mmCIF file of C-alpha atoms in Angstrom:
data_model
loop_
_atom_site.group_PDB
_atom_site.id
_atom_site.type_symbol
_atom_site.label_atom_id
_atom_site.label_comp_id
_atom_site.label_asym_id
_atom_site.label_seq_id
_atom_site.Cartn_x
_atom_site.Cartn_y
_atom_site.Cartn_z
ATOM 1 C CA MET A 41 0.000 0.000 0.000
ATOM 2 C CA THR A 42 1.298 3.459 -0.927
ATOM 3 C CA GLU A 43 2.227 5.513 2.129
ATOM 4 C CA PHE A 44 1.526 9.231 2.121
ATOM 5 C CA ASP A 45 3.001 11.936 4.307
ATOM 6 C CA ILE A 46 -0.362 12.891 5.785
ATOM 7 C CA VAL A 47 -4.003 11.944 5.428
ATOM 8 C CA VAL A 48 -6.762 14.231 6.679
ATOM 9 C CA ARG A 49 -10.353 12.988 6.874
ATOM 10 C CA SER A 50 -13.555 14.971 7.379
ATOM 11 C CA THR A 51 -17.245 14.446 6.806
ATOM 12 C CA ARG A 52 -17.273 17.994 5.364
ATOM 13 C CA VAL A 53 -14.452 18.392 2.848
ATOM 14 C CA VAL A 54 -15.103 21.434 0.658
ATOM 15 C CA ALA A 55 -13.988 20.238 -2.780
ATOM 16 C CA PRO A 56 -14.661 21.799 -6.197
ATOM 17 C CA ASP A 57 -17.554 19.390 -6.741
ATOM 18 C CA GLY A 58 -19.234 20.204 -3.423
ATOM 19 C CA VAL A 59 -19.117 19.494 0.295
ATOM 20 C CA ARG A 60 -18.831 15.783 1.047
ATOM 21 C CA PRO A 61 -17.177 13.186 3.302
ATOM 22 C CA ALA A 62 -13.670 12.531 2.025
ATOM 23 C CA SER A 63 -10.071 11.747 2.820
ATOM 24 C CA VAL A 64 -7.255 13.932 1.512
ATOM 25 C CA ALA A 65 -3.848 12.337 1.021
ATOM 26 C CA VAL A 66 -0.696 14.439 0.734
ATOM 27 C CA ARG A 67 2.849 13.765 -0.398
ATOM 28 C CA ASP A 68 5.688 16.298 -0.793
ATOM 29 C CA GLY A 69 3.395 19.228 -0.118
ATOM 30 C CA ARG A 70 0.788 18.396 -2.751
ATOM 31 C CA ILE A 71 -2.551 16.646 -2.724
ATOM 32 C CA GLU A 72 -2.127 13.242 -4.348
ATOM 33 C CA ALA A 73 -5.530 11.713 -3.707
ATOM 34 C CA VAL A 74 -9.029 12.712 -2.634
ATOM 35 C CA GLY A 75 -10.955 9.579 -1.784
ATOM 36 C CA ALA A 76 -13.842 8.266 0.252
ATOM 37 C CA TYR A 77 -13.955 9.196 3.916
ATOM 38 C CA ASN A 78 -13.066 5.650 5.009
ATOM 39 C CA ALA A 79 -10.616 4.932 2.185
ATOM 40 C CA PRO A 80 -7.772 2.644 3.387
ATOM 41 C CA LEU A 81 -4.918 5.130 3.046
ATOM 42 C CA SER A 82 -1.658 4.739 4.935
ATOM 43 C CA ALA A 83 0.261 7.798 6.104
ATOM 44 C CA THR A 84 2.967 8.893 8.501
ATOM 45 C CA GLU A 85 0.480 11.283 10.073
ATOM 46 C CA GLU A 86 -3.283 10.887 10.039
ATOM 47 C CA THR A 87 -5.935 13.286 11.328
ATOM 48 C CA ASP A 88 -9.655 12.580 11.493
ATOM 49 C CA LEU A 89 -11.602 15.817 11.943
ATOM 50 C CA GLY A 90 -14.972 14.120 12.154
ATOM 51 C CA ASP A 91 -17.681 16.710 11.492
ATOM 52 C CA VAL A 92 -15.244 19.641 11.555
ATOM 53 C CA ALA A 93 -14.987 20.969 7.991
ATOM 54 C CA LEU A 94 -11.825 20.863 5.889
ATOM 55 C CA LEU A 95 -11.337 23.909 3.667
ATOM 56 C CA PRO A 96 -8.635 24.973 1.238
ATOM 57 C CA GLY A 97 -6.608 27.726 2.862
ATOM 58 C CA ALA A 98 -7.775 31.267 2.199
ATOM 59 C CA VAL A 99 -5.831 33.486 -0.213
ATOM 60 C CA ASP A 100 -5.839 37.077 1.050
ATOM 61 C CA LEU A 101 -5.383 39.761 -1.614
ATOM 62 C CA ASP A 102 -3.817 43.162 -1.001
ATOM 63 C CA THR A 103 -2.802 42.424 2.581
ATOM 64 C CA GLY A 104 -1.165 45.346 4.372
ATOM 65 C CA VAL A 105 1.964 44.194 6.178
ATOM 66 C CA HIS A 106 4.179 47.027 7.334
ATOM 67 C CA ALA A 107 3.459 49.580 10.062
ATOM 68 C CA PRO A 108 5.529 52.777 10.522
ATOM 69 C CA GLY A 109 8.667 52.231 12.578
ATOM 70 C CA GLN A 110 8.335 48.452 12.549
ATOM 71 C CA ASP A 111 11.119 46.138 11.466
ATOM 72 C CA LEU A 112 10.086 44.702 8.096
ATOM 73 C CA ALA A 113 10.954 41.084 8.914
ATOM 74 C CA GLU A 114 9.054 41.320 12.194
ATOM 75 C CA ALA A 115 6.075 42.797 10.327
ATOM 76 C CA TYR A 116 5.988 39.738 8.078
ATOM 77 C CA ARG A 117 6.324 37.394 11.048
ATOM 78 C CA ARG A 118 3.340 39.054 12.727
ATOM 79 C CA VAL A 119 1.280 38.844 9.552
ATOM 80 C CA GLY A 120 2.205 35.178 9.168
ATOM 81 C CA ARG A 121 0.971 34.378 12.663
ATOM 82 C CA ALA A 122 -2.204 36.414 12.183
ATOM 83 C CA ALA A 123 -2.862 34.718 8.846
ATOM 84 C CA LEU A 124 -2.759 31.249 10.402
ATOM 85 C CA ARG A 125 -5.181 32.333 13.105
ATOM 86 C CA GLY A 126 -7.574 33.558 10.419
ATOM 87 C CA GLY A 127 -7.376 30.494 8.177
ATOM 88 C CA VAL A 128 -5.229 32.259 5.564
ATOM 89 C CA THR A 129 -2.437 30.154 4.087
ATOM 90 C CA SER A 130 -1.436 32.526 1.245
ATOM 91 C CA VAL A 131 -0.878 36.255 1.670
ATOM 92 C CA VAL A 132 -0.660 38.526 -1.383
ATOM 93 C CA ALA A 133 1.054 41.557 0.105
ATOM 94 C CA SER A 134 0.156 45.123 -0.834
ATOM 95 C CA PRO A 135 3.019 47.254 -2.183
ATOM 96 C CA ALA A 136 2.210 50.157 0.162
ATOM 97 C CA PRO A 137 2.224 51.597 2.698
ATOM 98 C CA ALA A 138 5.539 49.878 3.304
ATOM 99 C CA ARG A 139 9.213 50.712 3.556
ATOM 100 C CA PRO A 140 10.388 50.365 0.910
ATOM 101 C CA ALA A 141 7.280 50.580 -1.261
ATOM 102 C CA ILE A 142 7.281 47.730 -3.788
ATOM 103 C CA THR A 143 7.589 49.868 -6.902
ATOM 104 C CA CYS A 144 10.781 48.343 -8.346
ATOM 105 C CA ALA A 145 12.476 44.972 -8.412
ATOM 106 C CA ASP A 146 15.104 45.966 -5.846
ATOM 107 C CA ALA A 147 12.377 46.836 -3.324
ATOM 108 C CA LEU A 148 10.598 43.579 -4.054
ATOM 109 C CA HIS A 149 13.777 41.645 -3.293
ATOM 110 C CA VAL A 150 13.980 43.404 0.107
ATOM 111 C CA HIS A 151 10.458 42.213 0.923
ATOM 112 C CA GLN A 152 11.129 38.693 -0.342
ATOM 113 C CA ARG A 153 14.115 38.417 1.996
ATOM 114 C CA ALA A 154 12.082 39.783 4.916
ATOM 115 C CA ALA A 155 9.287 37.270 4.279
ATOM 116 C CA ALA A 156 11.563 34.252 3.866
ATOM 117 C CA GLY A 157 10.839 31.322 6.135
ATOM 118 C CA LEU A 158 7.295 32.277 7.113
ATOM 119 C CA PRO A 159 4.831 29.478 7.913
ATOM 120 C CA VAL A 160 2.490 30.786 5.187
ATOM 121 C CA SER A 161 3.036 31.399 1.481
ATOM 122 C CA VAL A 162 3.690 35.063 0.618
ATOM 123 C CA TYR A 163 3.238 36.661 -2.787
ATOM 124 C CA PHE A 164 3.566 40.294 -3.802
ATOM 125 C CA LEU A 165 1.771 42.997 -5.745
ATOM 126 C CA GLY A 166 3.916 45.447 -7.695
ATOM 127 C CA GLY A 167 3.104 49.104 -7.086
ATOM 128 C CA VAL A 168 2.034 51.402 -9.931
ATOM 129 C CA THR A 169 2.710 55.066 -9.351
ATOM 130 C CA ARG A 170 3.170 58.211 -11.415
ATOM 131 C CA GLY A 171 6.759 57.448 -12.341
ATOM 132 C CA THR A 172 6.329 53.739 -13.052
ATOM 133 C CA GLY A 173 7.446 52.776 -16.543
ATOM 134 C CA PRO A 174 7.085 49.606 -18.638
ATOM 135 C CA LEU A 175 10.542 48.365 -17.694
ATOM 136 C CA ASP A 176 9.710 48.749 -13.996
ATOM 137 C CA LEU A 177 6.576 46.656 -14.422
ATOM 138 C CA ALA A 178 8.349 44.002 -16.469
ATOM 139 C CA ASP A 179 11.168 43.834 -13.922
ATOM 140 C CA LEU A 180 8.667 43.512 -11.078
ATOM 141 C CA GLN A 181 6.903 40.666 -12.834
ATOM 142 C CA ALA A 182 10.192 38.928 -13.612
ATOM 143 C CA ALA A 183 11.195 39.294 -9.948
ATOM 144 C CA GLY A 184 7.996 37.590 -8.800
ATOM 145 C CA ALA A 185 5.123 40.093 -8.616
ATOM 146 C CA VAL A 186 1.898 38.145 -9.279
ATOM 147 C CA ALA A 187 -0.127 41.268 -10.166
ATOM 148 C CA PHE A 188 -0.060 45.048 -9.802
ATOM 149 C CA ARG A 189 -1.761 47.668 -7.676
ATOM 150 C CA GLY A 190 -2.418 51.377 -8.085
ATOM 151 C CA SER A 191 -4.651 54.027 -6.537
ATOM 152 C CA LEU A 192 -6.800 56.924 -7.712
ATOM 153 C CA SER A 193 -6.452 58.672 -4.348
ATOM 154 C CA ASP A 194 -4.500 58.021 -1.157
ATOM 155 C CA GLY A 195 -4.918 54.256 -1.087
ATOM 156 C CA GLY A 196 -1.162 53.794 -0.907
ATOM 157 C CA ALA A 197 -0.107 57.138 0.557
ATOM 158 C CA PRO A 198 2.489 58.418 0.957
ATOM 159 C CA ASP A 199 4.375 55.995 -1.296
ATOM 160 C CA MET A 200 2.043 55.727 -4.278
ATOM 161 C CA ALA A 201 0.550 58.989 -5.467
ATOM 162 C CA ALA A 202 -2.872 59.094 -7.119
ATOM 163 C CA LEU A 203 -2.847 58.112 -10.789
ATOM 164 C CA SER A 204 -4.118 60.538 -13.397
ATOM 165 C CA ASP A 205 -6.353 59.258 -16.196
ATOM 166 C CA ALA A 206 -3.444 59.369 -18.643
ATOM 167 C CA ARG A 207 -1.144 57.471 -16.276
ATOM 168 C CA LEU A 208 -3.903 54.971 -15.502
ATOM 169 C CA ARG A 209 -4.458 54.181 -19.184
ATOM 170 C CA LYS A 210 -0.735 53.935 -19.890
ATOM 171 C CA SER A 211 -0.176 51.598 -16.935
ATOM 172 C CA MET A 212 -3.152 49.486 -17.944
ATOM 173 C CA ALA A 213 -1.738 49.081 -21.447
ATOM 174 C CA GLU A 214 1.621 48.008 -20.041
ATOM 175 C CA ILE A 215 -0.003 45.550 -17.637
ATOM 176 C CA ALA A 216 -2.173 44.115 -20.416
ATOM 177 C CA ALA A 217 0.980 43.515 -22.451
ATOM 178 C CA LEU A 218 2.330 41.493 -19.531
ATOM 179 C CA ASP A 219 -0.929 39.502 -19.408
ATOM 180 C CA SER A 220 -1.356 40.507 -15.785
ATOM 181 C CA VAL A 221 -4.094 42.120 -13.711
ATOM 182 C CA LEU A 222 -4.368 45.531 -12.031
ATOM 183 C CA LEU A 223 -5.854 45.930 -8.570
ATOM 184 C CA VAL A 224 -6.952 49.511 -8.059
ATOM 185 C CA HIS A 225 -8.137 51.559 -5.095
ATOM 186 C CA ALA A 226 -10.875 53.436 -6.912
ATOM 187 C CA GLU A 227 -11.826 56.334 -4.636
ATOM 188 C CA ASP A 228 -11.421 59.487 -6.705
ATOM 189 C CA ALA A 229 -9.002 62.019 -5.204
ATOM 190 C CA ASP A 230 -10.929 65.089 -6.418
ATOM 191 C CA GLU A 231 -14.088 63.878 -4.700
ATOM 192 C CA LEU A 232 -12.196 63.489 -1.419
ATOM 193 C CA GLY A 233 -10.799 67.030 -1.476
ATOM 194 C CA THR A 234 -7.419 68.411 -0.397
ATOM 195 C CA PRO A 235 -6.563 67.388 2.224
ATOM 196 C CA ALA A 236 -8.749 64.296 1.945
ATOM 197 C CA VAL A 237 -11.772 64.171 4.222
ATOM 198 C CA SER A 238 -11.575 61.916 7.275
ATOM 199 C CA ALA A 239 -12.100 58.204 6.694
ATOM 200 C CA GLU A 240 -15.646 57.999 8.026
ATOM 201 C CA ARG A 241 -16.833 60.950 5.900
ATOM 202 C CA ARG A 242 -15.721 59.612 2.520
ATOM 203 C CA PRO A 243 -18.808 59.744 0.285
ATOM 204 C CA PRO A 244 -20.009 56.928 -1.988
ATOM 205 C CA ARG A 245 -19.685 59.335 -4.917
ATOM 206 C CA ALA A 246 -15.878 59.086 -4.540
ATOM 207 C CA GLU A 247 -16.142 55.378 -5.341
ATOM 208 C CA ARG A 248 -18.641 56.043 -8.125
ATOM 209 C CA ARG A 249 -16.442 58.635 -9.820
ATOM 210 C CA GLY A 250 -13.396 56.405 -9.448
ATOM 211 C CA LEU A 251 -15.257 53.465 -10.951
ATOM 212 C CA GLU A 252 -16.325 55.573 -13.904
ATOM 213 C CA ARG A 253 -12.691 56.483 -14.534
ATOM 214 C CA VAL A 254 -11.532 52.865 -14.225
ATOM 215 C CA ILE A 255 -14.255 51.605 -16.571
ATOM 216 C CA ALA A 256 -13.498 54.291 -19.154
ATOM 217 C CA ALA A 257 -9.784 53.408 -19.145
ATOM 218 C CA ALA A 258 -10.261 49.643 -19.105
ATOM 219 C CA ARG A 259 -12.785 49.833 -21.951
ATOM 220 C CA VAL A 260 -10.175 51.472 -24.168
ATOM 221 C CA VAL A 261 -7.210 49.334 -23.108
ATOM 222 C CA GLY A 262 -8.793 45.975 -22.287
ATOM 223 C CA THR A 263 -6.865 45.312 -19.071
ATOM 224 C CA ARG A 264 -8.203 42.876 -16.483
ATOM 225 C CA THR A 265 -8.962 45.095 -13.486
ATOM 226 C CA HIS A 266 -10.037 44.337 -9.927
ATOM 227 C CA VAL A 267 -11.407 47.161 -7.747
ATOM 228 C CA CYS A 268 -10.062 46.666 -4.249
ATOM 229 C CA PRO A 269 -11.612 47.377 -1.810
ATOM 230 C CA PHE A 270 -15.250 47.999 -2.748
ATOM 231 C CA SER A 271 -17.791 49.209 -0.190
ATOM 232 C CA ALA A 272 -20.462 51.445 -1.787
ATOM 233 C CA ALA A 273 -23.377 49.190 -2.695
ATOM 234 C CA GLU A 274 -24.955 51.903 -4.839
ATOM 235 C CA CYS A 275 -22.068 51.441 -7.281
ATOM 236 C CA ALA A 276 -22.703 47.721 -7.793
ATOM 237 C CA ALA A 277 -24.806 48.411 -10.881
ATOM 238 C CA LEU A 278 -21.795 50.139 -12.444
ATOM 239 C CA LEU A 279 -19.702 47.030 -11.867
ATOM 240 C CA ALA A 280 -22.349 44.797 -13.404
ATOM 241 C CA ALA A 281 -22.809 47.120 -16.385
ATOM 242 C CA ALA A 282 -19.088 47.038 -17.173
ATOM 243 C CA GLU A 283 -19.259 43.386 -18.182
ATOM 244 C CA SER A 284 -22.125 44.092 -20.585
ATOM 245 C CA ILE A 285 -19.873 46.475 -22.531
ATOM 246 C CA GLY A 286 -16.948 44.070 -22.599
ATOM 247 C CA VAL A 287 -14.887 45.445 -19.712
ATOM 248 C CA ALA A 288 -13.059 42.777 -17.682
ATOM 249 C CA LEU A 289 -13.827 44.363 -14.326
ATOM 250 C CA SER A 290 -14.384 42.676 -10.969
ATOM 251 C CA ALA A 291 -14.140 43.754 -7.336
ATOM 252 C CA GLN A 292 -13.211 42.730 -3.831
ATOM 253 C CA SER A 293 -15.120 43.621 -0.713
ATOM 254 C CA CYS A 294 -13.968 42.946 2.848
ATOM 255 C CA ALA A 295 -15.474 41.033 5.730
ATOM 256 C CA HIS A 296 -15.867 44.164 7.866
ATOM 257 C CA TYR A 297 -17.961 45.876 5.173
ATOM 258 C CA LEU A 298 -20.254 42.837 5.170
ATOM 259 C CA CYS A 299 -20.339 42.373 8.956
ATOM 260 C CA LEU A 300 -20.242 45.770 10.611
ATOM 261 C CA PRO A 301 -22.739 48.630 10.156
ATOM 262 C CA ALA A 302 -21.403 52.122 10.774
ATOM 263 C CA GLU A 303 -24.177 52.765 13.301
ATOM 264 C CA ALA A 304 -22.781 50.047 15.572
ATOM 265 C CA LEU A 305 -19.161 51.260 15.570
ATOM 266 C CA ALA A 306 -17.758 52.893 18.670
ATOM 267 C CA PRO A 307 -15.996 56.239 18.055
ATOM 268 C CA ASP A 308 -12.648 54.594 18.822
ATOM 269 C CA SER A 309 -13.246 51.446 16.759
ATOM 270 C CA PRO A 310 -10.347 50.541 14.443
ATOM 271 C CA ALA A 311 -12.954 50.216 11.682
ATOM 272 C CA GLN A 312 -13.334 54.001 11.704
ATOM 273 C CA ALA A 313 -9.997 54.162 9.859
ATOM 274 C CA CYS A 314 -11.115 52.021 6.905
ATOM 275 C CA ARG A 315 -10.761 53.594 3.465
ATOM 276 C CA PRO A 316 -13.373 53.429 1.912
ATOM 277 C CA PRO A 317 -15.321 53.640 5.169
ATOM 278 C CA VAL A 318 -17.594 51.122 6.818
ATOM 279 C CA ARG A 319 -20.988 52.400 5.707
ATOM 280 C CA SER A 320 -24.569 52.265 6.985
ATOM 281 C CA ASP A 321 -26.544 49.152 7.827
ATOM 282 C CA ALA A 322 -28.702 49.784 4.763
ATOM 283 C CA ASN A 323 -25.552 49.835 2.620
ATOM 284 C CA ARG A 324 -24.299 46.631 4.273
ATOM 285 C CA LYS A 325 -27.525 44.810 3.405
ATOM 286 C CA ALA A 326 -27.434 46.150 -0.144
ATOM 287 C CA LEU A 327 -23.794 45.078 -0.450
ATOM 288 C CA TRP A 328 -24.830 41.525 0.442
ATOM 289 C CA SER A 329 -27.559 41.683 -2.190
ATOM 290 C CA ALA A 330 -24.977 42.781 -4.751
ATOM 291 C CA LEU A 331 -22.565 40.027 -3.725
ATOM 292 C CA LEU A 332 -25.268 37.366 -4.037
ATOM 293 C CA SER A 333 -26.779 38.580 -7.297
ATOM 294 C CA GLU A 334 -26.515 36.261 -10.280
ATOM 295 C CA ASP A 335 -24.417 38.714 -12.297
ATOM 296 C CA SER A 336 -22.289 39.914 -9.377
ATOM 297 C CA ALA A 337 -18.870 41.281 -10.269
ATOM 298 C CA ILE A 338 -17.835 41.164 -6.591
ATOM 299 C CA SER A 339 -15.853 37.957 -6.829
ATOM 300 C CA THR A 340 -13.509 38.046 -3.820
ATOM 301 C CA VAL A 341 -13.757 38.933 -0.141
ATOM 302 C CA GLY A 342 -10.556 39.791 1.718
ATOM 303 C CA SER A 343 -9.522 40.776 5.204
ATOM 304 C CA GLY A 344 -8.585 44.401 4.472
ATOM 305 C CA HIS A 345 -5.757 43.983 6.991
ATOM 306 C CA LEU A 346 -3.831 47.265 7.250
ATOM 307 C CA PRO A 347 -1.743 47.591 10.433
ATOM 308 C CA ALA A 348 -0.380 50.972 9.298
ATOM 309 C CA ASN A 349 -3.909 52.324 9.892
ATOM 310 C CA GLY A 350 -4.540 50.219 12.979
ATOM 311 C CA ILE A 351 -6.809 47.787 11.103
ATOM 312 C CA HIS A 352 -6.009 44.264 12.339
ATOM 313 C CA THR A 353 -8.523 41.981 10.658
ATOM 314 C CA LEU A 354 -6.494 39.071 9.310
ATOM 315 C CA ASP A 355 -6.838 37.041 12.535
ATOM 316 C CA TRP A 356 -10.619 36.854 12.151
ATOM 317 C CA ASN A 357 -10.823 36.553 8.369
ATOM 318 C CA LEU A 358 -12.834 33.344 7.996
ATOM 319 C CA PRO A 359 -14.903 33.498 11.227
ATOM 320 C CA ALA A 360 -16.088 37.056 10.502
ATOM 321 C CA LEU A 361 -17.147 36.280 6.949
ATOM 322 C CA TRP A 362 -18.719 32.978 7.961
ATOM 323 C CA THR A 363 -20.698 34.626 10.765
ATOM 324 C CA ALA A 364 -22.340 37.028 8.323
ATOM 325 C CA ALA A 365 -22.796 34.345 5.660
ATOM 326 C CA THR A 366 -24.552 31.849 7.916
ATOM 327 C CA ARG A 367 -27.127 34.465 8.865
ATOM 328 C CA ARG A 368 -28.130 34.431 5.204
ATOM 329 C CA GLY A 369 -28.329 30.671 4.928
ATOM 330 C CA LEU A 370 -25.141 30.390 2.883
ATOM 331 C CA GLY A 371 -22.785 27.433 2.951
ATOM 332 C CA LEU A 372 -19.132 26.520 3.199
ATOM 333 C CA ALA A 373 -18.801 26.372 -0.592
ATOM 334 C CA ASP A 374 -19.685 30.090 -0.764
ATOM 335 C CA LEU A 375 -17.048 30.894 1.849
ATOM 336 C CA VAL A 376 -14.396 28.986 -0.090
ATOM 337 C CA ARG A 377 -15.362 30.585 -3.406
ATOM 338 C CA TRP A 378 -14.956 34.142 -2.104
ATOM 339 C CA ALA A 379 -11.964 33.664 0.196
ATOM 340 C CA SER A 380 -9.934 30.926 -1.522
ATOM 341 C CA ARG A 381 -10.682 29.910 -5.090
ATOM 342 C CA ALA A 382 -11.577 33.247 -6.731
ATOM 343 C CA PRO A 383 -8.623 35.230 -5.327
ATOM 344 C CA ALA A 384 -6.214 32.445 -6.264
ATOM 345 C CA ASP A 385 -7.576 32.330 -9.795
ATOM 346 C CA LEU A 386 -7.467 36.120 -10.169
ATOM 347 C CA VAL A 387 -3.707 36.359 -9.675
ATOM 348 C CA GLY A 388 -2.809 33.068 -11.339
ATOM 349 C CA LEU A 389 -2.092 30.940 -8.259
ATOM 350 C CA THR A 390 -3.504 27.867 -9.947
ATOM 351 C CA GLY A 391 -2.269 25.453 -7.290
ATOM 352 C CA LYS A 392 -3.998 27.317 -4.488
ATOM 353 C CA GLY A 393 -7.568 27.765 -3.312
ATOM 354 C CA ARG A 394 -9.010 24.273 -3.911
ATOM 355 C CA ILE A 395 -8.837 20.762 -2.530
ATOM 356 C CA ALA A 396 -8.053 18.758 -5.645
ATOM 357 C CA VAL A 397 -5.403 16.358 -6.874
ATOM 358 C CA GLY A 398 -2.264 18.219 -7.957
ATOM 359 C CA CYS A 399 -2.962 21.316 -5.861
ATOM 360 C CA ASP A 400 -0.845 22.522 -2.969
ATOM 361 C CA ALA A 401 -1.812 20.944 0.343
ATOM 362 C CA ASP A 402 -2.971 24.173 2.012
ATOM 363 C CA LEU A 403 -5.680 22.899 4.335
ATOM 364 C CA VAL A 404 -7.686 24.482 7.137
ATOM 365 C CA ALA A 405 -9.783 22.667 9.710
ATOM 366 C CA PHE A 406 -12.812 24.876 10.303
ATOM 367 C CA ASP A 407 -15.334 24.218 13.047
ATOM 368 C CA HIS A 408 -18.316 25.888 11.418
ATOM 369 C CA LEU A 409 -20.461 25.580 14.560
ATOM 370 C CA ARG A 410 -18.064 26.884 17.201
ATOM 371 C CA ARG A 411 -18.979 30.233 18.714
ATOM 372 C CA ARG A 412 -16.549 32.541 20.400
ATOM 373 C CA ILE A 413 -16.565 36.009 21.912
ATOM 374 C CA VAL A 414 -13.650 38.026 20.537
ATOM 375 C CA PRO A 415 -11.675 39.339 23.540
ATOM 376 C CA GLY A 416 -12.540 42.909 24.454
ATOM 377 C CA ASP A 417 -8.905 43.990 24.191
ATOM 378 C CA ASP A 418 -8.434 42.504 20.721
ATOM 379 C CA PRO A 419 -7.097 45.135 18.261
ATOM 380 C CA SER A 420 -9.584 44.120 15.569
ATOM 381 C CA PRO A 421 -12.926 45.812 14.815
ATOM 382 C CA TYR A 422 -14.602 42.624 16.089
ATOM 383 C CA ALA A 423 -13.562 43.071 19.741
ATOM 384 C CA GLY A 424 -16.359 42.019 22.080
ATOM 385 C CA ARG A 425 -18.475 40.485 19.298
ATOM 386 C CA GLU A 426 -19.562 36.887 19.034
ATOM 387 C CA LEU A 427 -18.273 35.168 15.901
ATOM 388 C CA THR A 428 -18.974 31.689 14.579
ATOM 389 C CA GLY A 429 -16.200 29.489 13.261
ATOM 390 C CA GLY A 430 -13.044 28.086 14.798
ATOM 391 C CA VAL A 431 -9.792 27.740 12.849
ATOM 392 C CA GLY A 432 -7.237 24.986 13.348
ATOM 393 C CA PRO A 433 -5.267 22.924 12.797
ATOM 394 C CA VAL A 434 -3.789 24.388 9.606
ATOM 395 C CA TRP A 435 -1.493 22.743 7.073
ATOM 396 C CA VAL A 436 0.592 24.813 4.613
ATOM 397 C CA MET A 437 2.143 22.865 1.741
ATOM 398 C CA GLY A 438 1.420 19.717 3.725
ATOM 399 C CA ARG A 439 3.142 20.895 6.891
ATOM 400 C CA ARG A 440 1.082 21.316 10.006
ATOM 401 C CA SER A 441 1.339 24.765 11.530
ATOM 402 C CA PRO A 442 3.851 24.759 14.395
ATOM 403 C CA GLU A 443 1.449 26.757 16.550
ATOM 404 C CA ASP A 444 -2.254 26.143 16.983
ATOM 405 C CA PRO A 445 -4.278 29.162 15.847
ATOM 406 C CA ASP A 446 -5.944 30.934 18.771
ATOM 407 C CA ASN A 447 -9.301 31.010 16.993
ATOM 408 C CA SER A 448 -9.902 27.319 17.620
ATOM 409 C CA ALA A 449 -10.097 27.846 21.376
#
């Protein structure tokens, strides 16, 4: 009998063909077999989760890593630990705010060295700013950038200045030539004023105007574009309309936009610093309607983790999203689609985001029934709230996490 490195069994394995009892066998960091729950598989290590679900690890797009004054390597270590607690096995790091901002290959190499040896997989977005040229983008891609990111306002301040329409179109053309994708913070700088209004006062029209600019540029150039993050539900029709005119446009929302209404936020809540802001309860409900619509262009849901602004959300990534999803009668397959498969597909991480033969063995045990009160002193916007879903154990490339995520307690 063939012996595998590990076998994990669960009555709720979330595979591409649905949620079902199964056993997952792993060798050399990859999934080699997905069989029946009681399949006679021999392994060095075997774990039977019973009714606890087994998910593919989440892939978090545009994750903020660096905080001012923090050692870069320590920033990555903290993000790695937070990711495991939140069920994230792959982090796609934002180019800014960071020191150095990832706007050239040399800066990317600095970040790659700082992130070496983490217990999660780390990928990088290349920054697009006013002075970025085609050689910079090509060099970033050659050095390992899986996609690119730019902003129409202060989404990457102070390292990545707002892109003009001309610079946006030029960058899009260069990115299209590289067969890559552009993630863009689409709040329009003119609508925010100078200096920009405070985070909680940012109007939906800033997102609307930014979306109009992105759609106009992408329609001419044909670049695959992902608006990130997206919060204003009233703009969802614009996203949907883009596809009807041949624009390859999609968007990412964040768990806190789907979980937290502005009316319930304390004045000192970390969520008050979100850009775009956490909006009204009516907007939150409409955002869910947009996400669940048949023609929805909101394809991914991320953590929005941004320690530079005091937003620590990575730790509660899956439980927060699952808590809101279960209230709408949604299932584990929906959770995996938004948090794992779609983000992996967007940036070309074809071995991530699914439990299937040949894919990387990034696996998360997820107790979908466990309830927990987030500690009152937690730095996340979820402090004091009850969330559903416990994370752990976690395997990354077939290796069990050396520390048990706190969210399983």
